[in-house]
């Protein structure tokens, strides 16, 4: 019975895809031969398509009216004209196949958390928007009604995507009974965080083994301070909460819960083995000791005096040899290593992943990236059709992710290379599309470090499965407290993490008191109640 149902679904899916093709051809008075192919076939082989506009199902999807689809992404909008050049090609295909135009809209990095949530709360008619359950407060926004339920739309308007995503992954994409996001579940990546440092300088300072803890990192910073004049040991700004994540991962057994509290997540589980018990790194006895270490590092000048207000490009400083370190995750490291090899030959950029200390590593959720349709979208059907083209049409996918072949890249032996005449300022291109990447259309790049496979293997050997795929925290009863807690964290924690809050013990205790006053215990009790119910659901 199940097999019969799947066959029926596939047949219907193919009919619909061909219907899109025929309708798109009719709208543009042309049939180019590959109009109906959203499966990645860009060869122009007309044998794979329907002939003319004879599909009996063409009336089911009406694309007669031209529509503009917005797609909200996070990042700073490119300003060199290459985005417009690429999107001209993309939108020629969009118009031909679904009679629509795609426009990216950016939530820029400056104060991005606030801007993103305000945009969703504004009632603006957003069509598509990047989501992430572990960093973009997706479930909180879903609870506030920010996303359109997709249950009755996906199978008709994004049939290939609907079919390729397993049912268990759709279950992890639901808020209550409604599918509210399309997960980026077919893309391989590691986004565990850590600090990058120069391997050549570490050896010069007598550090002969890979750095595996904060103590080793401190020795490296001191070496830079003592021996590299004019270099900031760690050029960073207070907008990053990486050291908080680092403390939780290296000094405790805590694992993060998918519950956002702004600048940093207050609520964790006690450990992987005790994953249904609520805890918080902030209330750990060692957090005061860690705050003391951060003040010690600040007093030694390991970062700028104005770290909390600095807005400069700290990664550019690393590439220029003016910073001894940078921080982000493994996915960034695999490309940055190659860039550093070119710009700082012999630098041998290394990554101290926080999981290196004690093996505290949880697999990434499939909803770390994904796409939702805004609740106030004026044309959600066409929005899903546009998403389908991005995810299922090889030509559209590679345009959006890589740009124009011959301008942004060329292919040699199956790998992407920069053309000889490539100039980053003039030719650089990106869309910050993190909402539906798929391995099947990825082209390996010469900018990906050849040794990344060994790093992945190291992680794979110690990782634990993500345990909260079906856990959605309902914060209706504690929403004011959650807002207050997020405000406290944003105001108080950055200064503690960068040693600018005065006496560490006093600063941490003041933070704890303010969290308590904001409703920390009430929220903790509510999370615990819901985790207990989730445990029963999962374990019986």
Short mmCIF file of C-alpha atoms in Angstrom, two decimals:
data_model
loop_
_atom_site.label_atom_id
_atom_site.label_comp_id
_atom_site.label_asym_id
_atom_site.label_seq_id
_atom_site.Cartn_x
_atom_site.Cartn_y
_atom_site.Cartn_z
CA UNK A 1 0.00 0.00 0.00
CA UNK A 2 2.81 2.39 0.92
CA UNK A 3 4.64 1.65 -2.35
CA UNK A 4 1.47 2.27 -4.36
CA UNK A 5 0.97 5.58 -2.64
CA UNK A 6 4.57 6.64 -3.33
CA UNK A 7 4.24 5.69 -7.03
CA UNK A 8 1.03 7.70 -7.26
CA UNK A 9 2.73 10.65 -5.62
CA UNK A 10 5.65 10.50 -8.04
CA UNK A 11 3.32 10.32 -11.07
CA UNK A 12 1.37 13.32 -9.81
CA UNK A 13 4.63 15.13 -9.09
CA UNK A 14 5.87 14.63 -12.66
CA UNK A 15 2.56 15.80 -14.11
CA UNK A 16 2.79 18.96 -12.01
CA UNK A 17 6.38 19.66 -13.03
CA UNK A 18 5.43 19.37 -16.69
CA UNK A 19 2.42 21.54 -16.01
CA UNK A 20 4.68 24.28 -14.66
CA UNK A 21 6.75 24.00 -17.80
CA UNK A 22 3.79 24.28 -20.15
CA UNK A 23 2.30 27.19 -18.25
CA UNK A 24 5.61 29.03 -18.17
CA UNK A 25 6.01 28.52 -21.92
CA UNK A 26 2.54 29.85 -22.56
CA UNK A 27 3.20 32.99 -20.54
CA UNK A 28 6.28 33.81 -22.56
CA UNK A 29 5.08 32.62 -25.97
CA UNK A 30 8.03 30.28 -26.35
CA UNK A 31 9.13 26.74 -25.71
CA UNK A 32 12.90 26.51 -25.39
CA UNK A 33 13.06 22.76 -24.91
CA UNK A 34 14.09 22.61 -21.24
CA UNK A 35 11.32 24.73 -19.85
CA UNK A 36 9.86 22.03 -17.67
CA UNK A 37 13.07 20.62 -16.26
CA UNK A 38 13.59 21.43 -12.59
CA UNK A 39 15.62 18.31 -11.93
CA UNK A 40 18.97 19.75 -12.85
CA UNK A 41 18.95 18.93 -16.60
CA UNK A 42 20.21 22.06 -18.33
CA UNK A 43 21.32 20.42 -21.52
CA UNK A 44 18.34 21.65 -23.51
CA UNK A 45 17.34 18.13 -24.51
CA UNK A 46 13.72 18.59 -25.49
CA UNK A 47 13.07 14.88 -25.31
CA UNK A 48 12.65 15.19 -21.55
CA UNK A 49 9.77 17.65 -21.86
CA UNK A 50 6.13 17.69 -22.78
CA UNK A 51 5.24 18.92 -26.25
CA UNK A 52 3.49 22.26 -26.37
CA UNK A 53 0.86 23.13 -23.78
CA UNK A 54 -1.30 20.01 -23.90
CA UNK A 55 -1.04 18.98 -20.24
CA UNK A 56 -4.47 18.39 -18.79
CA UNK A 57 -3.28 19.69 -15.41
CA UNK A 58 -2.00 23.06 -16.61
CA UNK A 59 -4.97 24.84 -15.07
CA UNK A 60 -4.12 23.64 -11.57
CA UNK A 61 -1.24 26.10 -11.26
CA UNK A 62 -2.10 29.50 -12.66
CA UNK A 63 1.06 31.47 -13.44
CA UNK A 64 -0.58 33.93 -15.83
CA UNK A 65 0.10 36.91 -13.55
CA UNK A 66 3.75 37.94 -13.18
CA UNK A 67 4.86 38.09 -9.54
CA UNK A 68 7.93 39.30 -7.67
CA UNK A 69 9.12 36.98 -4.89
CA UNK A 70 11.18 38.31 -1.98
CA UNK A 71 13.74 36.16 -0.22
CA UNK A 72 15.12 37.50 3.08
CA UNK A 73 18.69 36.42 3.83
CA UNK A 74 21.22 37.42 6.47
CA UNK A 75 24.37 39.27 5.50
CA UNK A 76 25.64 42.51 4.01
CA UNK A 77 24.33 43.17 0.51
CA UNK A 78 26.99 43.03 -2.25
CA UNK A 79 27.65 46.43 -3.83
CA UNK A 80 29.83 45.74 -6.88
CA UNK A 81 27.05 45.00 -9.38
CA UNK A 82 27.75 41.27 -9.69
CA UNK A 83 24.60 40.32 -7.80
CA UNK A 84 22.50 42.18 -10.33
CA UNK A 85 24.35 40.53 -13.23
CA UNK A 86 23.76 37.05 -11.84
CA UNK A 87 20.14 37.71 -10.92
CA UNK A 88 19.44 38.86 -14.48
CA UNK A 89 20.28 35.31 -15.57
CA UNK A 90 18.38 33.74 -12.68
CA UNK A 91 15.29 35.81 -13.33
CA UNK A 92 15.27 35.02 -17.03
CA UNK A 93 14.84 31.38 -15.99
CA UNK A 94 12.34 32.28 -13.26
CA UNK A 95 10.22 34.21 -15.75
CA UNK A 96 10.38 31.43 -18.32
CA UNK A 97 9.47 28.64 -15.93
CA UNK A 98 7.15 30.20 -13.36
CA UNK A 99 6.54 33.77 -14.62
CA UNK A 100 8.15 35.35 -11.58
CA UNK A 101 11.12 37.43 -10.46
CA UNK A 102 13.25 36.69 -7.39
CA UNK A 103 14.61 39.52 -5.23
CA UNK A 104 16.98 38.96 -2.31
CA UNK A 105 16.54 41.25 0.69
CA UNK A 106 19.23 41.48 3.34
CA UNK A 107 19.14 41.68 7.11
CA UNK A 108 22.61 43.13 7.57
CA UNK A 109 24.95 41.92 10.29
CA UNK A 110 24.88 45.09 12.36
CA UNK A 111 22.37 44.28 15.14
CA UNK A 112 21.03 41.42 13.02
CA UNK A 113 19.23 39.57 15.84
CA UNK A 114 17.00 42.54 16.58
CA UNK A 115 16.40 43.47 12.95
CA UNK A 116 15.49 39.93 11.95
CA UNK A 117 12.87 39.47 14.66
CA UNK A 118 11.45 42.96 14.15
CA UNK A 119 11.06 42.27 10.44
CA UNK A 120 9.08 39.12 11.16
CA UNK A 121 6.96 40.92 13.73
CA UNK A 122 6.25 43.89 11.45
CA UNK A 123 3.59 42.23 9.34
CA UNK A 124 5.56 42.94 6.17
CA UNK A 125 4.52 40.58 3.35
CA UNK A 126 7.69 38.46 3.24
CA UNK A 127 7.62 35.60 0.77
CA UNK A 128 10.68 33.45 1.60
CA UNK A 129 13.01 33.88 4.57
CA UNK A 130 16.06 32.06 5.90
CA UNK A 131 15.47 30.31 9.22
CA UNK A 132 17.54 28.40 11.78
CA UNK A 133 16.10 26.74 14.85
CA UNK A 134 19.38 26.85 16.78
CA UNK A 135 20.35 30.47 16.06
CA UNK A 136 17.43 32.44 14.60
CA UNK A 137 14.68 31.87 17.18
CA UNK A 138 12.63 29.99 14.61
CA UNK A 139 10.34 28.27 17.08
CA UNK A 140 9.73 31.51 18.96
CA UNK A 141 8.83 33.26 15.74
CA UNK A 142 6.61 30.32 14.75
CA UNK A 143 4.80 30.64 18.04
CA UNK A 144 4.24 34.32 17.30
CA UNK A 145 2.61 33.36 14.00
CA UNK A 146 5.43 34.59 11.76
CA UNK A 147 5.34 31.70 9.28
CA UNK A 148 2.72 30.29 6.97
CA UNK A 149 1.73 26.62 7.46
CA UNK A 150 2.84 24.68 4.39
CA UNK A 151 1.04 21.36 4.84
CA UNK A 152 -1.43 21.92 2.01
CA UNK A 153 0.98 23.67 -0.36
CA UNK A 154 4.24 21.74 -0.55
CA UNK A 155 3.12 18.68 -2.47
CA UNK A 156 1.57 20.80 -5.21
CA UNK A 157 3.97 23.73 -5.51
CA UNK A 158 7.30 22.14 -4.50
CA UNK A 159 6.70 18.48 -5.39
CA UNK A 160 10.32 17.42 -5.92
CA UNK A 161 11.42 18.92 -2.62
CA UNK A 162 8.42 17.46 -0.84
CA UNK A 163 9.26 14.00 -2.15
CA UNK A 164 12.99 14.05 -1.43
CA UNK A 165 12.67 15.08 2.23
CA UNK A 166 11.95 12.05 4.45
CA UNK A 167 8.86 12.07 6.62
CA UNK A 168 10.95 12.04 9.79
CA UNK A 169 12.62 15.27 8.64
CA UNK A 170 9.26 16.86 7.93
CA UNK A 171 8.26 15.93 11.48
CA UNK A 172 11.23 17.96 12.75
CA UNK A 173 10.02 20.88 10.62
CA UNK A 174 6.64 21.19 12.33
CA UNK A 175 5.37 23.64 14.91
CA UNK A 176 2.57 21.71 16.57
CA UNK A 177 0.89 20.01 13.58
CA UNK A 178 1.98 22.47 10.91
CA UNK A 179 5.05 22.30 8.67
CA UNK A 180 6.49 25.81 9.00
CA UNK A 181 9.90 25.37 7.36
CA UNK A 182 11.75 23.49 4.66
CA UNK A 183 14.96 22.09 6.21
CA UNK A 184 18.40 22.29 4.63
CA UNK A 185 18.73 18.59 5.26
CA UNK A 186 20.61 17.47 2.14
CA UNK A 187 23.76 19.53 2.71
CA UNK A 188 26.86 18.28 4.54
CA UNK A 189 28.43 20.74 6.95
CA UNK A 190 29.87 21.12 10.44
CA UNK A 191 29.14 24.32 12.33
CA UNK A 192 30.82 23.55 15.63
CA UNK A 193 32.65 26.61 16.85
CA UNK A 194 36.17 27.39 17.91
CA UNK A 195 39.16 29.71 17.45
CA UNK A 196 41.52 29.82 14.47
CA UNK A 197 45.21 30.48 15.11
CA UNK A 198 48.43 30.50 13.14
CA UNK A 199 50.27 27.20 13.29
CA UNK A 200 53.57 28.75 12.22
CA UNK A 201 53.48 31.27 15.07
CA UNK A 202 52.41 28.62 17.58
CA UNK A 203 55.54 26.58 16.71
CA UNK A 204 57.64 29.70 17.03
CA UNK A 205 56.26 30.17 20.54
CA UNK A 206 57.18 26.58 21.49
CA UNK A 207 53.63 25.21 21.16
CA UNK A 208 54.32 21.95 19.36
CA UNK A 209 50.97 20.17 19.87
CA UNK A 210 47.55 21.34 18.61
CA UNK A 211 45.82 23.67 21.05
CA UNK A 212 43.07 21.77 22.83
CA UNK A 213 41.99 24.06 25.67
CA UNK A 214 41.77 27.68 26.78
CA UNK A 215 45.01 27.39 28.72
CA UNK A 216 46.87 26.53 25.52
CA UNK A 217 45.08 29.34 23.70
CA UNK A 218 46.22 31.79 26.37
CA UNK A 219 49.85 30.74 25.86
CA UNK A 220 49.48 31.39 22.15
CA UNK A 221 47.95 34.84 22.72
CA UNK A 222 50.79 35.70 25.07
CA UNK A 223 53.31 34.65 22.44
CA UNK A 224 51.71 36.96 19.89
CA UNK A 225 51.68 39.80 22.42
CA UNK A 226 55.35 39.31 23.28
CA UNK A 227 56.83 38.57 19.87
CA UNK A 228 54.64 40.09 17.15
CA UNK A 229 54.80 43.85 17.33
CA UNK A 230 51.79 45.65 15.90
CA UNK A 231 49.64 42.51 15.94
CA UNK A 232 46.51 42.15 18.08
CA UNK A 233 46.58 38.62 19.57
CA UNK A 234 42.85 38.22 18.93
CA UNK A 235 41.19 41.04 17.02
CA UNK A 236 37.52 40.60 17.81
CA UNK A 237 34.43 42.63 18.59
CA UNK A 238 31.92 42.24 21.38
CA UNK A 239 29.21 41.11 19.00
CA UNK A 240 30.48 37.54 19.15
CA UNK A 241 29.47 35.26 21.99
CA UNK A 242 31.93 32.54 21.00
CA UNK A 243 33.67 32.40 24.36
CA UNK A 244 30.37 31.65 26.09
CA UNK A 245 29.85 28.67 23.82
CA UNK A 246 33.48 27.77 24.40
CA UNK A 247 33.08 27.80 28.16
CA UNK A 248 29.99 25.60 28.07
CA UNK A 249 31.62 23.08 25.74
CA UNK A 250 35.08 22.88 27.33
CA UNK A 251 34.45 23.43 31.05
CA UNK A 252 31.06 21.73 31.46
CA UNK A 253 29.11 18.74 30.17
CA UNK A 254 26.22 21.01 29.17
CA UNK A 255 24.64 20.66 25.74
CA UNK A 256 22.67 23.47 24.18
CA UNK A 257 18.89 23.41 24.04
CA UNK A 258 17.17 24.89 20.95
CA UNK A 259 15.77 27.79 22.96
CA UNK A 260 16.97 31.23 21.94
CA UNK A 261 17.61 34.03 24.41
CA UNK A 262 19.22 36.53 22.07
CA UNK A 263 22.96 37.21 22.28
CA UNK A 264 23.59 33.84 23.93
CA UNK A 265 21.39 30.97 25.02
CA UNK A 266 20.92 30.83 28.77
CA UNK A 267 19.30 27.40 28.98
CA UNK A 268 21.20 24.18 28.29
CA UNK A 269 20.68 20.57 29.27
CA UNK A 270 22.84 19.19 32.06
CA UNK A 271 24.66 16.72 29.77
CA UNK A 272 24.01 14.38 26.87
CA UNK A 273 23.36 11.52 29.30
CA UNK A 274 21.07 13.78 31.32
CA UNK A 275 19.61 15.62 28.33
CA UNK A 276 16.15 16.14 29.76
CA UNK A 277 17.33 18.13 32.80
CA UNK A 278 17.57 21.90 32.42
CA UNK A 279 20.78 23.64 33.43
CA UNK A 280 22.69 26.82 32.61
CA UNK A 281 26.42 27.47 32.14
CA UNK A 282 25.93 30.90 33.70
CA UNK A 283 25.03 29.30 37.03
CA UNK A 284 27.94 26.85 36.91
CA UNK A 285 30.51 27.37 39.70
CA UNK A 286 33.33 27.57 37.16
CA UNK A 287 31.77 30.47 35.27
CA UNK A 288 33.15 32.98 37.75
CA UNK A 289 36.60 31.44 37.32
CA UNK A 290 36.22 31.69 33.55
CA UNK A 291 35.12 35.33 33.82
CA UNK A 292 38.30 35.91 35.81
CA UNK A 293 40.36 34.39 33.01
CA UNK A 294 38.68 36.68 30.50
CA UNK A 295 39.49 39.74 32.61
CA UNK A 296 43.08 38.55 32.91
CA UNK A 297 43.30 38.26 29.13
CA UNK A 298 41.73 41.69 28.66
CA UNK A 299 44.19 43.24 31.13
CA UNK A 300 47.07 41.66 29.20
CA UNK A 301 45.87 43.28 25.99
CA UNK A 302 44.91 40.15 24.12
CA UNK A 303 42.23 42.18 22.30
CA UNK A 304 41.43 45.83 21.67
CA UNK A 305 40.58 48.13 24.54
CA UNK A 306 37.42 49.16 22.67
CA UNK A 307 36.44 45.55 21.90
CA UNK A 308 32.79 46.08 22.86
CA UNK A 309 32.30 48.90 20.35
CA UNK A 310 34.74 47.95 17.59
CA UNK A 311 33.09 47.38 14.19
CA UNK A 312 36.12 46.70 11.96
CA UNK A 313 36.70 43.67 9.73
CA UNK A 314 38.61 41.39 12.08
CA UNK A 315 38.92 38.54 9.57
CA UNK A 316 40.60 40.92 7.14
CA UNK A 317 43.07 41.71 9.92
CA UNK A 318 43.92 38.02 10.25
CA UNK A 319 44.50 37.74 6.50
CA UNK A 320 46.70 40.82 6.59
CA UNK A 321 48.85 39.43 9.39
CA UNK A 322 47.56 42.02 11.88
CA UNK A 323 45.62 39.61 14.09
CA UNK A 324 46.81 36.34 15.57
CA UNK A 325 43.37 34.69 15.68
CA UNK A 326 39.80 34.64 14.50
CA UNK A 327 36.73 32.62 15.43
CA UNK A 328 33.78 30.90 13.80
CA UNK A 329 32.99 27.30 12.85
CA UNK A 330 34.49 24.44 10.86
CA UNK A 331 32.60 25.27 7.67
CA UNK A 332 34.34 28.67 7.58
CA UNK A 333 37.69 27.17 8.51
CA UNK A 334 37.86 24.86 5.49
CA UNK A 335 37.93 27.86 3.16
CA UNK A 336 39.80 30.29 5.37
CA UNK A 337 42.71 27.84 5.66
CA UNK A 338 43.25 28.05 1.89
CA UNK A 339 42.94 31.85 1.85
CA UNK A 340 45.53 32.14 4.59
CA UNK A 341 47.89 29.80 2.74
CA UNK A 342 47.78 32.29 -0.14
CA UNK A 343 47.78 35.57 1.75
CA UNK A 344 50.09 34.53 4.58
CA UNK A 345 52.22 31.73 3.05
CA UNK A 346 53.34 29.16 5.60
CA UNK A 347 50.80 30.31 8.20
CA UNK A 348 49.29 26.80 8.51
CA UNK A 349 46.06 28.08 10.01
CA UNK A 350 44.79 25.73 12.71
CA UNK A 351 41.46 25.46 14.49
CA UNK A 352 40.99 24.90 18.18
CA UNK A 353 37.49 23.45 18.17
CA UNK A 354 35.89 23.68 21.60
CA UNK A 355 34.98 20.01 21.31
CA UNK A 356 38.71 19.16 21.25
CA UNK A 357 38.92 19.62 25.02
CA UNK A 358 36.59 16.89 26.22
CA UNK A 359 34.74 15.51 23.21
CA UNK A 360 31.58 17.45 24.00
CA UNK A 361 30.14 17.51 20.47
CA UNK A 362 26.52 17.24 19.33
CA UNK A 363 25.58 16.76 15.68
CA UNK A 364 24.04 19.74 13.96
CA UNK A 365 20.23 19.76 13.64
CA UNK A 366 18.84 19.49 10.12
CA UNK A 367 17.01 22.75 10.82
CA UNK A 368 20.20 24.75 11.45
CA UNK A 369 19.40 26.20 8.04
CA UNK A 370 16.20 26.26 6.06
CA UNK A 371 13.50 28.41 4.53
CA UNK A 372 10.04 29.48 5.63
CA UNK A 373 7.24 31.38 3.93
CA UNK A 374 6.17 34.54 5.72
CA UNK A 375 2.71 34.51 7.26
CA UNK A 376 1.74 37.61 5.30
CA UNK A 377 3.10 36.51 1.92
CA UNK A 378 0.79 37.68 -0.88
CA UNK A 379 1.78 34.84 -3.18
CA UNK A 380 3.01 31.82 -1.20
CA UNK A 381 2.29 29.39 -4.04
CA UNK A 382 4.68 31.12 -6.42
CA UNK A 383 7.17 31.57 -3.59
CA UNK A 384 7.32 27.79 -3.14
CA UNK A 385 7.69 27.34 -6.89
CA UNK A 386 10.64 29.76 -6.83
CA UNK A 387 12.19 27.84 -3.94
CA UNK A 388 11.67 24.61 -5.88
CA UNK A 389 13.65 26.03 -8.79
CA UNK A 390 16.50 27.12 -6.52
CA UNK A 391 16.74 23.71 -4.88
CA UNK A 392 15.94 21.46 -7.83
CA UNK A 393 17.17 23.22 -10.97
CA UNK A 394 20.93 22.75 -11.36
CA UNK A 395 21.42 25.90 -13.43
CA UNK A 396 19.51 28.15 -11.03
CA UNK A 397 21.18 26.53 -8.02
CA UNK A 398 24.70 27.05 -9.32
CA UNK A 399 24.02 30.60 -10.43
CA UNK A 400 22.75 31.55 -6.98
CA UNK A 401 25.51 29.74 -5.12
CA UNK A 402 28.50 30.34 -7.41
CA UNK A 403 27.71 33.12 -9.86
CA UNK A 404 28.60 33.20 -13.55
CA UNK A 405 30.90 30.61 -15.00
CA UNK A 406 33.77 32.44 -16.63
CA UNK A 407 33.42 35.43 -14.28
CA UNK A 408 33.23 34.08 -10.73
CA UNK A 409 34.58 30.61 -11.49
CA UNK A 410 35.73 28.11 -14.05
CA UNK A 411 35.78 24.34 -13.80
CA UNK A 412 38.89 22.20 -14.18
CA UNK A 413 38.92 18.48 -13.45
CA UNK A 414 35.57 18.76 -11.67
CA UNK A 415 36.66 21.58 -9.34
CA UNK A 416 35.85 25.27 -9.21
CA UNK A 417 38.74 27.68 -9.68
CA UNK A 418 38.92 31.46 -9.87
CA UNK A 419 39.54 32.70 -13.42
CA UNK A 420 42.97 34.18 -14.03
CA UNK A 421 41.54 37.68 -14.39
CA UNK A 422 39.34 37.40 -11.27
CA UNK A 423 39.43 40.45 -8.99
CA UNK A 424 37.60 40.11 -5.68
CA UNK A 425 36.57 43.77 -5.47
CA UNK A 426 35.20 43.80 -9.01
CA UNK A 427 34.09 40.20 -9.48
CA UNK A 428 33.21 38.94 -6.00
CA UNK A 429 29.71 37.52 -5.64
CA UNK A 430 27.51 35.91 -3.00
CA UNK A 431 23.84 35.66 -2.06
CA UNK A 432 24.09 34.37 1.53
CA UNK A 433 21.76 31.55 0.52
CA UNK A 434 21.76 29.12 3.46
CA UNK A 435 18.18 27.98 3.15
CA UNK A 436 18.30 24.95 0.90
CA UNK A 437 21.75 23.93 -0.27
CA UNK A 438 22.03 20.37 -1.57
CA UNK A 439 25.06 18.16 -2.01
CA UNK A 440 23.88 16.91 -5.41
CA UNK A 441 24.56 20.26 -7.12
CA UNK A 442 27.65 21.31 -5.16
CA UNK A 443 30.87 21.74 -7.14
CA UNK A 444 34.03 21.09 -5.10
CA UNK A 445 36.21 24.16 -4.84
CA UNK A 446 39.95 24.67 -4.93
CA UNK A 447 39.33 27.00 -1.99
CA UNK A 448 38.29 24.09 0.24
CA UNK A 449 41.21 22.79 2.25
CA UNK A 450 42.24 19.30 1.20
CA UNK A 451 42.69 18.20 4.81
CA UNK A 452 39.13 18.94 5.89
CA UNK A 453 38.16 15.28 5.54
CA UNK A 454 40.46 14.36 8.41
CA UNK A 455 38.82 17.03 10.57
CA UNK A 456 35.36 15.72 9.72
CA UNK A 457 36.50 12.18 10.54
CA UNK A 458 37.72 13.37 13.94
CA UNK A 459 34.32 14.89 14.67
CA UNK A 460 32.41 11.89 13.36
CA UNK A 461 34.32 9.68 15.80
CA UNK A 462 33.06 11.57 18.87
CA UNK A 463 29.76 13.17 17.84
CA UNK A 464 26.50 12.39 19.57
CA UNK A 465 23.14 12.53 17.78
CA UNK A 466 21.16 15.75 18.06
CA UNK A 467 18.49 14.82 20.61
CA UNK A 468 15.95 17.64 20.19
CA UNK A 469 14.75 17.24 16.62
CA UNK A 470 11.09 17.11 17.65
CA UNK A 471 11.30 19.39 20.68
CA UNK A 472 9.59 22.73 20.19
CA UNK A 473 9.47 24.94 23.26
CA UNK A 474 6.12 26.65 23.68
CA UNK A 475 6.91 29.90 25.45
CA UNK A 476 3.41 31.35 25.49
CA UNK A 477 3.21 31.30 29.28
CA UNK A 478 6.66 32.85 29.76
CA UNK A 479 7.05 35.16 26.76
CA UNK A 480 7.54 38.37 28.79
CA UNK A 481 10.17 36.66 30.93
CA UNK A 482 11.99 35.34 27.85
CA UNK A 483 12.10 38.86 26.41
CA UNK A 484 13.42 40.27 29.66
CA UNK A 485 16.08 37.53 29.92
CA UNK A 486 17.25 38.20 26.35
CA UNK A 487 17.59 41.88 27.17
CA UNK A 488 19.64 41.18 30.30
CA UNK A 489 21.95 38.82 28.41
CA UNK A 490 22.52 41.32 25.61
CA UNK A 491 23.31 44.09 28.05
CA UNK A 492 25.48 42.25 30.58
CA UNK A 493 27.19 39.21 29.07
CA UNK A 494 29.46 40.80 26.41
CA UNK A 495 31.35 42.82 29.01
CA UNK A 496 31.90 39.71 31.13
CA UNK A 497 33.13 37.64 28.20
CA UNK A 498 35.68 40.28 27.22
CA UNK A 499 36.81 41.23 30.71
CA UNK A 500 35.30 44.71 30.72
CA UNK A 501 32.78 44.30 33.53
CA UNK A 502 35.02 45.04 36.50
CA UNK A 503 35.37 42.47 39.28
CA UNK A 504 34.48 39.10 37.69
CA UNK A 505 32.71 37.60 40.69
CA UNK A 506 30.65 40.72 41.25
CA UNK A 507 29.77 40.97 37.56
CA UNK A 508 28.67 37.33 37.28
CA UNK A 509 26.65 37.50 40.49
CA UNK A 510 24.99 40.70 39.27
CA UNK A 511 24.13 38.96 35.99
CA UNK A 512 22.66 36.03 37.86
CA UNK A 513 20.60 38.34 40.08
CA UNK A 514 19.25 40.22 37.07
CA UNK A 515 18.35 36.97 35.32
CA UNK A 516 16.53 35.81 38.43
CA UNK A 517 14.66 39.11 38.62
CA UNK A 518 13.76 38.79 34.93
CA UNK A 519 12.13 35.41 35.55
CA UNK A 520 14.92 32.87 35.10
CA UNK A 521 13.42 30.31 37.50
CA UNK A 522 9.91 30.59 36.08
CA UNK A 523 11.22 29.95 32.56
CA UNK A 524 13.47 27.14 33.77
CA UNK A 525 10.51 25.40 35.42
CA UNK A 526 8.43 25.73 32.25
CA UNK A 527 11.22 24.32 30.09
CA UNK A 528 11.65 21.44 32.52
CA UNK A 529 7.95 20.65 32.40
CA UNK A 530 8.02 20.53 28.61
CA UNK A 531 11.25 18.52 28.53
CA UNK A 532 9.67 15.97 30.85
CA UNK A 533 6.77 15.63 28.41
CA UNK A 534 9.20 15.37 25.51
CA UNK A 535 11.13 12.62 27.27
CA UNK A 536 7.90 10.66 27.65
CA UNK A 537 7.16 11.18 23.96
CA UNK A 538 10.61 9.94 22.91
CA UNK A 539 11.28 7.23 25.47
CA UNK A 540 7.79 6.25 26.57
#
